[in-house]
Short mmCIF file of C-alpha atoms in Angstrom, two decimals:
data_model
loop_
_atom_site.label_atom_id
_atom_site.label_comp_id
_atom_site.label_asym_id
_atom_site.label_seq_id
_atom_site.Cartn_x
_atom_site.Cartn_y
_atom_site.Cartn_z
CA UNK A 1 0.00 0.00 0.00
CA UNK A 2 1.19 3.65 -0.94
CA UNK A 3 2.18 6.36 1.56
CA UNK A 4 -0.97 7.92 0.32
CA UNK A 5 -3.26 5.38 0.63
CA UNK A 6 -2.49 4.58 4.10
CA UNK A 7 -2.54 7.87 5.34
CA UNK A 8 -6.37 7.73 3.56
CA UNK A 9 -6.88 4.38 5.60
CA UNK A 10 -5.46 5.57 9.16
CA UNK A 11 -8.80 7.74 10.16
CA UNK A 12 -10.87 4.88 9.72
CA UNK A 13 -8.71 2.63 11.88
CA UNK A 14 -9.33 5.14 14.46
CA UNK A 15 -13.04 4.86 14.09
CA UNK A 16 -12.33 1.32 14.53
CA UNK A 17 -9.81 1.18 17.23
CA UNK A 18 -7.64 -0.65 15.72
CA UNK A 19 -4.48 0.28 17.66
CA UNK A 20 -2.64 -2.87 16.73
CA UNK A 21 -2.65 -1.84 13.20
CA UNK A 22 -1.49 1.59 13.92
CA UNK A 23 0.98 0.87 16.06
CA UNK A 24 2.38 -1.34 13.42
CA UNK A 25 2.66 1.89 11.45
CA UNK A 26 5.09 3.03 13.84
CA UNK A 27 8.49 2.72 12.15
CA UNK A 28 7.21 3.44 8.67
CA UNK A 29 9.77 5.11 6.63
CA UNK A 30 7.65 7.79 5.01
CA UNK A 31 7.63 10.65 7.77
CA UNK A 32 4.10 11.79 6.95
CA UNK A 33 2.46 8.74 7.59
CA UNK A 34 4.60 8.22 11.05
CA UNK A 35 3.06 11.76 12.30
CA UNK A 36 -0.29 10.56 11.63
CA UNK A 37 0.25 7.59 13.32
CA UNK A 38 1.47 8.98 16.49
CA UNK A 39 -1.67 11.64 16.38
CA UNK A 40 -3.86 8.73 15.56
CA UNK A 41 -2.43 6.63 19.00
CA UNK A 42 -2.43 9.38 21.18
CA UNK A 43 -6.35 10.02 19.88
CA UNK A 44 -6.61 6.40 20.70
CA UNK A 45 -5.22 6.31 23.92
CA UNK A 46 -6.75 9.26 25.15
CA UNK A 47 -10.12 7.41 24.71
CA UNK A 48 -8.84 4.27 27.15
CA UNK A 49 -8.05 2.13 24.31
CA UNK A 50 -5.01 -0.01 24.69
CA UNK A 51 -1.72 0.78 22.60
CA UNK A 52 0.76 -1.61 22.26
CA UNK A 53 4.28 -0.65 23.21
CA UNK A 54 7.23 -0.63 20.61
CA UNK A 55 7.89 -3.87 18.81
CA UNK A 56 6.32 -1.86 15.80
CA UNK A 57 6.35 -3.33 12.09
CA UNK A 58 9.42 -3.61 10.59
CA UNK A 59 9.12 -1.81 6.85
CA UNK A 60 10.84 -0.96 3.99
CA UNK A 61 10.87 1.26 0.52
CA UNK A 62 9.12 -1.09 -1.17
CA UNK A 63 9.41 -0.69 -5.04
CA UNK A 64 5.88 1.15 -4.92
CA UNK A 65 7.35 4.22 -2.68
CA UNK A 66 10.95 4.43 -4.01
CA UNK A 67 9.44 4.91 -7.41
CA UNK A 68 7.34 7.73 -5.98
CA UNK A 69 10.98 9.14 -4.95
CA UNK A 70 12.19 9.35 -7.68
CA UNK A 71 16.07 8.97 -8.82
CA UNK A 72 17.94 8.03 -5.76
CA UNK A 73 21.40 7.92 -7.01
CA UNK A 74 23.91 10.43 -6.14
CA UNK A 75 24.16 13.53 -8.67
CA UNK A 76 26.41 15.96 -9.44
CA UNK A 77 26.93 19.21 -11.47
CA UNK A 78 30.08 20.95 -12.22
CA UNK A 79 30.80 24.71 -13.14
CA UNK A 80 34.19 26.40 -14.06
CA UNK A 81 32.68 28.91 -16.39
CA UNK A 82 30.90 31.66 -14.44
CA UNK A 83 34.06 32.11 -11.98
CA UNK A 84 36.90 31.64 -14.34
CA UNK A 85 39.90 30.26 -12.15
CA UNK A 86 37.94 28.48 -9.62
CA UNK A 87 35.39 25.00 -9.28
CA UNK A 88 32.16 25.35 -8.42
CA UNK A 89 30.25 21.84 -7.77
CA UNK A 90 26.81 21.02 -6.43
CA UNK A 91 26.39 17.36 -5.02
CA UNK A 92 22.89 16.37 -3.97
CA UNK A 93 22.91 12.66 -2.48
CA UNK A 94 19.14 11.10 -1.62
CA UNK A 95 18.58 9.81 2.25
CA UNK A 96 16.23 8.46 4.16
CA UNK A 97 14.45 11.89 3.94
CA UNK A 98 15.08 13.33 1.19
CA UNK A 99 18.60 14.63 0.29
CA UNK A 100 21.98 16.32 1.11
CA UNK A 101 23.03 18.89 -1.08
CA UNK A 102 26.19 19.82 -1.09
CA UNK A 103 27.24 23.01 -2.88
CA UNK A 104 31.26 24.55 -2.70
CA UNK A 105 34.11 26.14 -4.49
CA UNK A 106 37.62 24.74 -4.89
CA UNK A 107 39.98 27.84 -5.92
CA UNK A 108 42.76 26.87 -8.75
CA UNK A 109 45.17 26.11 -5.59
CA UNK A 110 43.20 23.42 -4.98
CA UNK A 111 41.47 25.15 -1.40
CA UNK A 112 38.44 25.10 -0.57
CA UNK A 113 36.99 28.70 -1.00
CA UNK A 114 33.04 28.00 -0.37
CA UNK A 115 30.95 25.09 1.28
CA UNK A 116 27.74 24.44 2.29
CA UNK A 117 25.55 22.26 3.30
CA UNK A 118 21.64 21.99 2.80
CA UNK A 119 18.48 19.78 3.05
CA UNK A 120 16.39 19.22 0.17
CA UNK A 121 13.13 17.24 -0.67
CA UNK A 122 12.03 14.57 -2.61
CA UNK A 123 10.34 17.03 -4.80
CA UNK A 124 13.10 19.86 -4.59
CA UNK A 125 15.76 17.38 -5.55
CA UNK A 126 13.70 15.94 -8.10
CA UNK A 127 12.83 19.44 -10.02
CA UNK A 128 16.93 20.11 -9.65
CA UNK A 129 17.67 16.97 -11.35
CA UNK A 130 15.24 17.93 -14.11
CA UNK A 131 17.33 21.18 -14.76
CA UNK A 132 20.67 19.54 -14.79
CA UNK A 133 18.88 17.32 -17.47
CA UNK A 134 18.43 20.12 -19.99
CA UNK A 135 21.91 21.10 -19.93
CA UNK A 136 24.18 17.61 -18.88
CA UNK A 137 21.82 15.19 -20.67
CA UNK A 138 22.58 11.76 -18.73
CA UNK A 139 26.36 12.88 -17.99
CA UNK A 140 26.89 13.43 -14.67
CA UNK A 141 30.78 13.43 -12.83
CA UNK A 142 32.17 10.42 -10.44
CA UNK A 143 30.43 11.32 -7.30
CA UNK A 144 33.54 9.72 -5.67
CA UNK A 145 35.56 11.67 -7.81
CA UNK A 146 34.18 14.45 -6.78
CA UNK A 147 34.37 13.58 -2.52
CA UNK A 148 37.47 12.87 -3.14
CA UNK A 149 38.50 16.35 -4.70
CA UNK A 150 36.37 18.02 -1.80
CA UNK A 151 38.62 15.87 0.74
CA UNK A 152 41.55 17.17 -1.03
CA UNK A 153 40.70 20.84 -1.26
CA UNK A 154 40.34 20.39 2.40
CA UNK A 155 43.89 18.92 3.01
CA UNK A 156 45.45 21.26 0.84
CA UNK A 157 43.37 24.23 3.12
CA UNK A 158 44.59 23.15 6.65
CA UNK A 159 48.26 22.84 4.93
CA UNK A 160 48.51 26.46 4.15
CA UNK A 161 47.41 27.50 7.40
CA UNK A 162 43.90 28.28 6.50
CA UNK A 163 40.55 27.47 8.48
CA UNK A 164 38.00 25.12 6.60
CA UNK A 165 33.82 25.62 7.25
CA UNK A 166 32.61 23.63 9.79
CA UNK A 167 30.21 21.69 8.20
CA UNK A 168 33.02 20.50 5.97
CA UNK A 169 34.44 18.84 8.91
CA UNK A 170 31.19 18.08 10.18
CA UNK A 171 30.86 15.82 7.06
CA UNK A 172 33.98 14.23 6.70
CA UNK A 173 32.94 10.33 7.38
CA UNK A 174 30.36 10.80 4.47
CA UNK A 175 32.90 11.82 2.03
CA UNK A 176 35.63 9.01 2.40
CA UNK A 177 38.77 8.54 3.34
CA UNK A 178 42.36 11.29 3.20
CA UNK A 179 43.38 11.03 -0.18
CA UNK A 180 46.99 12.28 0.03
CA UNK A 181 47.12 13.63 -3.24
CA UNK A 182 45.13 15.17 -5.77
CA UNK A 183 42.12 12.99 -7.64
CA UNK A 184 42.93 12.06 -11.48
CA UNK A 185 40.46 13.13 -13.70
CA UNK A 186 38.26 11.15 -15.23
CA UNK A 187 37.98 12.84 -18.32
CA UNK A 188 40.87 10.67 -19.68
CA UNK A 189 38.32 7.53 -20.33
CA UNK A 190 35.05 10.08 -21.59
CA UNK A 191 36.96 11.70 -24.06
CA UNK A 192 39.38 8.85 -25.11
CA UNK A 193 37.54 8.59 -28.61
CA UNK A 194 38.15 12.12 -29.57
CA UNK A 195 40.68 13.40 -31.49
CA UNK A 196 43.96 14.63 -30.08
CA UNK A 197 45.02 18.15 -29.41
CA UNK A 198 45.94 19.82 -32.27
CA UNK A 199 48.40 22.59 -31.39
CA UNK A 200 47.96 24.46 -34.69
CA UNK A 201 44.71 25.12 -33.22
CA UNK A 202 45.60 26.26 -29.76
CA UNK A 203 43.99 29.55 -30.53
CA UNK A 204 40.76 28.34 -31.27
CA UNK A 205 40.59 26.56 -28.04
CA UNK A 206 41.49 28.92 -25.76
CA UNK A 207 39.04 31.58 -27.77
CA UNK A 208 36.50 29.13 -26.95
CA UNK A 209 36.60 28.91 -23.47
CA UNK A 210 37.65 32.56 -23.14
CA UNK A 211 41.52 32.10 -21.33
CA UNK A 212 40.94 36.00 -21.90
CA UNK A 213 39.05 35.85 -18.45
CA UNK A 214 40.86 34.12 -16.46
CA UNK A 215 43.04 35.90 -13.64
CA UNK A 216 46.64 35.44 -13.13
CA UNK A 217 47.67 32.18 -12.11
CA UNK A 218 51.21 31.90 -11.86
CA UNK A 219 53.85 33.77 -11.04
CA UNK A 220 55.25 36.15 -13.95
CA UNK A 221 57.71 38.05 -11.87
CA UNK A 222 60.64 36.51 -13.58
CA UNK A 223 59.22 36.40 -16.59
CA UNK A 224 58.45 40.18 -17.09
CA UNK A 225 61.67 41.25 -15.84
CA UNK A 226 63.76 39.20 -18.20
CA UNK A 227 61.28 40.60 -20.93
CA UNK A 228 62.18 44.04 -19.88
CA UNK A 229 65.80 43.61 -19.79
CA UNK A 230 65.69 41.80 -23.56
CA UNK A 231 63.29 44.82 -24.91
CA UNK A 232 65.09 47.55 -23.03
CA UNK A 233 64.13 50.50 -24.64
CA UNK A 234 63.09 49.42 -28.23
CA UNK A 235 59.05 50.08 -29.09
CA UNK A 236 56.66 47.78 -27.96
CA UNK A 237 55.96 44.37 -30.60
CA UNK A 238 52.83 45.11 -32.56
CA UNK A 239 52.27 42.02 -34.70
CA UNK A 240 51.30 38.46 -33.21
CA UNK A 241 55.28 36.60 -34.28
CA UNK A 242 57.08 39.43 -32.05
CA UNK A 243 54.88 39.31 -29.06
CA UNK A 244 55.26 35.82 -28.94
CA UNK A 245 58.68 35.86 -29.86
CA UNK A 246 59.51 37.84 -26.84
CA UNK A 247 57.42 35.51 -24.75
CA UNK A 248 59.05 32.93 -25.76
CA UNK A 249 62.49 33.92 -25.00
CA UNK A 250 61.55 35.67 -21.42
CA UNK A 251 60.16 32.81 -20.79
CA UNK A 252 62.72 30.34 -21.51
CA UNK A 253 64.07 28.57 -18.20
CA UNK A 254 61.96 29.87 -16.05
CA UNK A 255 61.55 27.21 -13.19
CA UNK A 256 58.69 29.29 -11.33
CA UNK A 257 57.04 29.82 -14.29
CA UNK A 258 57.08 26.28 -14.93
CA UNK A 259 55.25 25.04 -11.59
CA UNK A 260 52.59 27.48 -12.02
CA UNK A 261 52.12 25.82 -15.81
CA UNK A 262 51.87 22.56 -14.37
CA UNK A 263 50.15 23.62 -10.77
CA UNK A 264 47.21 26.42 -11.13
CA UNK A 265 47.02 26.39 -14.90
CA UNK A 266 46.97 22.88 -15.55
CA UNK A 267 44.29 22.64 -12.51
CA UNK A 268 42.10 24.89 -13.88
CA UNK A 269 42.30 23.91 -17.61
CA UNK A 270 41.07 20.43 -16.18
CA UNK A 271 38.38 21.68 -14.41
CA UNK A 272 37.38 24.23 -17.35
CA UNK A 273 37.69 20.95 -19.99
CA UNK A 274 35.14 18.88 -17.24
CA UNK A 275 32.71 21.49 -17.69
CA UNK A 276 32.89 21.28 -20.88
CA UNK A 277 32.51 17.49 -21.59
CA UNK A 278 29.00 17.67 -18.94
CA UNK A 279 27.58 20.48 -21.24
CA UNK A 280 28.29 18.15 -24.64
CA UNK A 281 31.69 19.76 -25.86
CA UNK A 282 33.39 16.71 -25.71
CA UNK A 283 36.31 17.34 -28.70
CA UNK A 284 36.69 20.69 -26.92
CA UNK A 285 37.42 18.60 -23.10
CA UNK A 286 39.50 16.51 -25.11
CA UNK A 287 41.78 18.97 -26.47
CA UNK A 288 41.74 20.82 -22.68
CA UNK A 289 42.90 17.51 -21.33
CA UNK A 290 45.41 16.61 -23.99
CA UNK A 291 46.87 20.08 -23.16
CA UNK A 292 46.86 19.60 -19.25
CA UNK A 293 48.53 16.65 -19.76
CA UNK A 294 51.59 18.21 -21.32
CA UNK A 295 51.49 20.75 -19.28
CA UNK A 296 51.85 18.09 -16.60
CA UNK A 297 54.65 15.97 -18.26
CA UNK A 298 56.46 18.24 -20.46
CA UNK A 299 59.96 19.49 -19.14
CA UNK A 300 59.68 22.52 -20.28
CA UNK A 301 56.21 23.35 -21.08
CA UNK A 302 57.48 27.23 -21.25
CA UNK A 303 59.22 26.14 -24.66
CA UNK A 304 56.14 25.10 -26.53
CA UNK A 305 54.56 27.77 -29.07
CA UNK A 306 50.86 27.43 -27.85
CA UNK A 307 52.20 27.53 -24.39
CA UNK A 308 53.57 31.18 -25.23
CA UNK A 309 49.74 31.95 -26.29
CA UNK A 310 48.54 31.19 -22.57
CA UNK A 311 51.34 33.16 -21.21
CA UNK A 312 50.31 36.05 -23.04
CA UNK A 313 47.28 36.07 -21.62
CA UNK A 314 48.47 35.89 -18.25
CA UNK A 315 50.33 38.99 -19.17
CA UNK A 316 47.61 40.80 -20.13
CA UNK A 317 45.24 40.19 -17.16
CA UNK A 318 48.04 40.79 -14.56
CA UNK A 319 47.94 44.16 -16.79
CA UNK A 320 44.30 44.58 -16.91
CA UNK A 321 43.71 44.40 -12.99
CA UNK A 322 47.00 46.72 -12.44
CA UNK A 323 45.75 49.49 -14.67
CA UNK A 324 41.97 49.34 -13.17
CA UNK A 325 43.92 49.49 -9.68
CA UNK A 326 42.59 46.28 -8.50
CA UNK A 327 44.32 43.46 -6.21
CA UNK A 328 44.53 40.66 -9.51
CA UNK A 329 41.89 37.74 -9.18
CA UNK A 330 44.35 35.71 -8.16
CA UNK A 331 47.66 36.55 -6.74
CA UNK A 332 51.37 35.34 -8.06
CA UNK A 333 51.19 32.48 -5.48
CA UNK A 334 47.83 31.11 -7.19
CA UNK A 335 45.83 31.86 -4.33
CA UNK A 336 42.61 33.31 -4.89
CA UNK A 337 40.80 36.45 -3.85
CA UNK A 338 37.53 38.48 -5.38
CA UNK A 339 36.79 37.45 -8.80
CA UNK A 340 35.68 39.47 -11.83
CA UNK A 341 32.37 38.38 -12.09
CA UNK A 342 31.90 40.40 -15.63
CA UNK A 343 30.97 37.15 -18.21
CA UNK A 344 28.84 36.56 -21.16
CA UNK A 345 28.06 33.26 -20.73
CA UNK A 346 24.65 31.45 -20.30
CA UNK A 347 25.18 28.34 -18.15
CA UNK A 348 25.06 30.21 -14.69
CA UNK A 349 24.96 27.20 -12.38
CA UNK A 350 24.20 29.65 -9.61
CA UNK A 351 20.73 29.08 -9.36
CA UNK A 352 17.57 27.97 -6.52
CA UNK A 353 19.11 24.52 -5.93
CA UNK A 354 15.89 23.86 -3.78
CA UNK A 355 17.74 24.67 -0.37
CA UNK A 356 15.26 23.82 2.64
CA UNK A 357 17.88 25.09 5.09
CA UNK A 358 21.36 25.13 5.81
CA UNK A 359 23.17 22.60 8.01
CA UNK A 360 25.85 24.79 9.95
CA UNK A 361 26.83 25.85 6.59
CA UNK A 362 30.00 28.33 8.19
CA UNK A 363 31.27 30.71 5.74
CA UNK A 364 34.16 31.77 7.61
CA UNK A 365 37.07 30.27 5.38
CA UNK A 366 39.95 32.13 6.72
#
C-alpha cells in the first residue's frame, strides 16, 4: 500500500480502534504517515483504548514508494565557467528523507573557498535533477571523484594554514577517506575517442573557453623582468610573431614559471575541460585535457609555441587588474581572492538549488 493510501486508511482505523494496526505503522519510513500515526495513537489512547508498546512493524521502501521518490542515485553538477579560475560543484545525495546537497568552491590552488551544506526534498531534488537534465543530458561526474576532490581541497586548506567551514568537517565520514594527493580526472576515459590536441589550433581553443578571463595564475615576476631587460628601450611588438617571440624567449628557463604551468594552470584547464565534456563539448574537453597533460609531463612546457599563447594572456590580465587598480583575481602564489564576475556566458549554475535550510553551513574560510 502507498504512503498515500495509508494515510487515507489511518482515520478509519481510528473509528475502529484498531491500535494494533497503527501501532504497526510506527516505524514506517515515510515521515508523513509516522506523524499521523502517532496523532492517531495518542487520539486512541486518550479514549482508554489499549496501545501496544514498541515492537512496531518492521518496513521498507518497497518498489511502490521508491518509485514515488524518484532517482535516488547520487548527482552531481560541475561549473568552471561563471568564476573563471575556480570549481564550483553542487552534489545532492538522496537519504532516508530526502537529500543532502552539497554546494562549494575549490579555488585553482586546490582550497576550498566555499561550502555548504543543505536539506532538500524529494520534490526539490527531483525538479533540480530535471534542470541539470536540460543542460548535462545523462552525464553526470564520479560522485567519488568528486568527494574525493572536496577531501583534497580540504587537506590542501589546513596545509597552508587556513581554516576550513565547519560543516566541511562536520561531514567528513560521508565523504571518504584522506586522499593524500590530488584525484585524477576522469575525463581521460570520456573523451578517449576524440581526437587529439591539435596545437595548430591552440587559438581556437582557448578563444573558446575565453583564457581572456581568467586571472593570473602563476607567477610572472621573472618572466616580465627578463622581458624588460631583452626589450630595453626598443618600441613595444605590434604584430602576433614578435609578441610571442619575446614571450618565448623571457620565458625560456623559467623554473617558477614552470610550476605554475603545471600547478594552477593545468588545474584549472582540467576543471574548465570537465565542464565542458558535462555540457556536450566533448572534442573541446579533449583537447583541454590533452593540453593539461603536457602541461603536466612536459619538461619545459614554457618552450612550446601554444604555451607562449597562454602566457600572453596571463600577461595581459596581470595588466588589466593593475591598470583598473585592482588586487589581480588571483595573486602570483595562485591563491585566490575576489573574482571578476563580468561574463557573457549562459550556463550560470548559480541558481535555486531547492535549499530547505542550511546545516551549519559556516562561511568563515579564513
Amino acid at each position: 500500500m502507498s504512503s498515500a493510501e495509508l494515510l487515507k486508511s489511518i482515520p478509519e482505523l481510528v473509528q475502529k480502534r484498531d491500535a494494533a494496526a497503527l501501532a504497526g505503522l510506527r516505524d514506517h519510513p515515510d515521515k508523513d504517515v509516522r506523524k499521523a500515526v502517532r496523532k492517531a495513537l495518542h487520539t486512541l489512547k486518550s479514549k482508554g483504548v489499549d496501545v501496544p508498546e514498541g515492537g512496531g512493524k518492521a518496513w521498507s521502501l518497497g518498489d511502490g514508494l521508491q518509485s514515488m521518490r524518484g532517482d535516488l542515485q547520487a548527482r552531481a553538477s560541475l561549473d568552471a565557467q561563471s568564476m573563471p579560475g575556480a570549481l564550483r560543484f553542487v552534489l545532492s545525495e538522496p537519504d532516508e528523507e530526502g537529500a543532502r546537497l552539497l554546494v562549494g568552491t575549490i579555488g585553482p590552488d586546490d582550497r576550498v573557498l566555499e561550502f555548504g551544506a543543505y536539506r532538500q526534498t524529494d520534490g526539490q531534488r527531483t525538479r533540480l535533477l530535471r534542470d541539470w537534465a536540460k543542460t548535462q543530458g545523462d552525464r553526470t561526474p564520479p560522485v567519488d571523484w568528486l568527494k574525493a576532490r572536496i577531501l583534497f581541497a580540504r587537506e590542501r586548506t589546513i596545509a597552508g594554514g587556513f581554516s576550513v567551514p565547519r560543516a566541511l568537517d562536520e561531514l567528513l565520514g560521508s565523504l571518504g577517506g584522506e586522499t593524500g594527493e590530488r584525484p585524477p580526472s576522469f575525463l581521460g576515459e570520456v573523451v578517449a575517442k576524440e581526437a587529439s590536441f591539435d596545437p595548430a589550433k591552440a587559438q581556437e581553443v582557448l578563444d573558446e573557453i575565453r583564457f581572456d578571463r581568467f586571472p593570473p595564475l602563476a607567477n610572472l615576476d621573472g618572466m616580465l623582468q627578463k622581458a624588460a631587460e631583452i626589450h630595453g628601450d626598443n618600441p613595444q611588438p605590434q604584430d602576433d610573431d614578435a609578441r610571442m617571440g619575446l614571450i618565448a624567449e623571457a620565458a625560456k628557463g623559467d623554473e617558477g614559471l614552470r610550476a605554475g604551468l603545471a600547478g594552477a594552470i593545468a588545474n584549472v584547464l582540467e576543471d574548465t575541460a570537465a565542464d565542458a565534456w558535462l555540457h556536450g563539448r566533448s572534442a573541446l574537453a579533449a583537447s583541454l585535457f590533452d593540453m593539461v597533460t603536457t602541461l603536466r609531463g612536459h619538461v619545459e612546457p614554457e618552450t612550446l609555441p601554444w604555451v607562449h599563447r597562454i602566457l600572453g594572456y596571463q600577461v595581459a590580465s596581470l595588466l588589466r587588474a593593475v591598470t583598473r587598480g585592482q588586487v589581480p583575481g588571483m595573486s602570483m602564489d595562485g591563491h585566490a581572492h575576489d573574482h571578476d564576475h563580468d561574463h557573457d556566458h549562459d550556463h550560470d549554475h548559480d541558481h535555486d538549488h531547492g535549499h530547505v535550510h542550511d546545516e551549519n553551513c559556516d562561511h568563515d574560510h579564513g
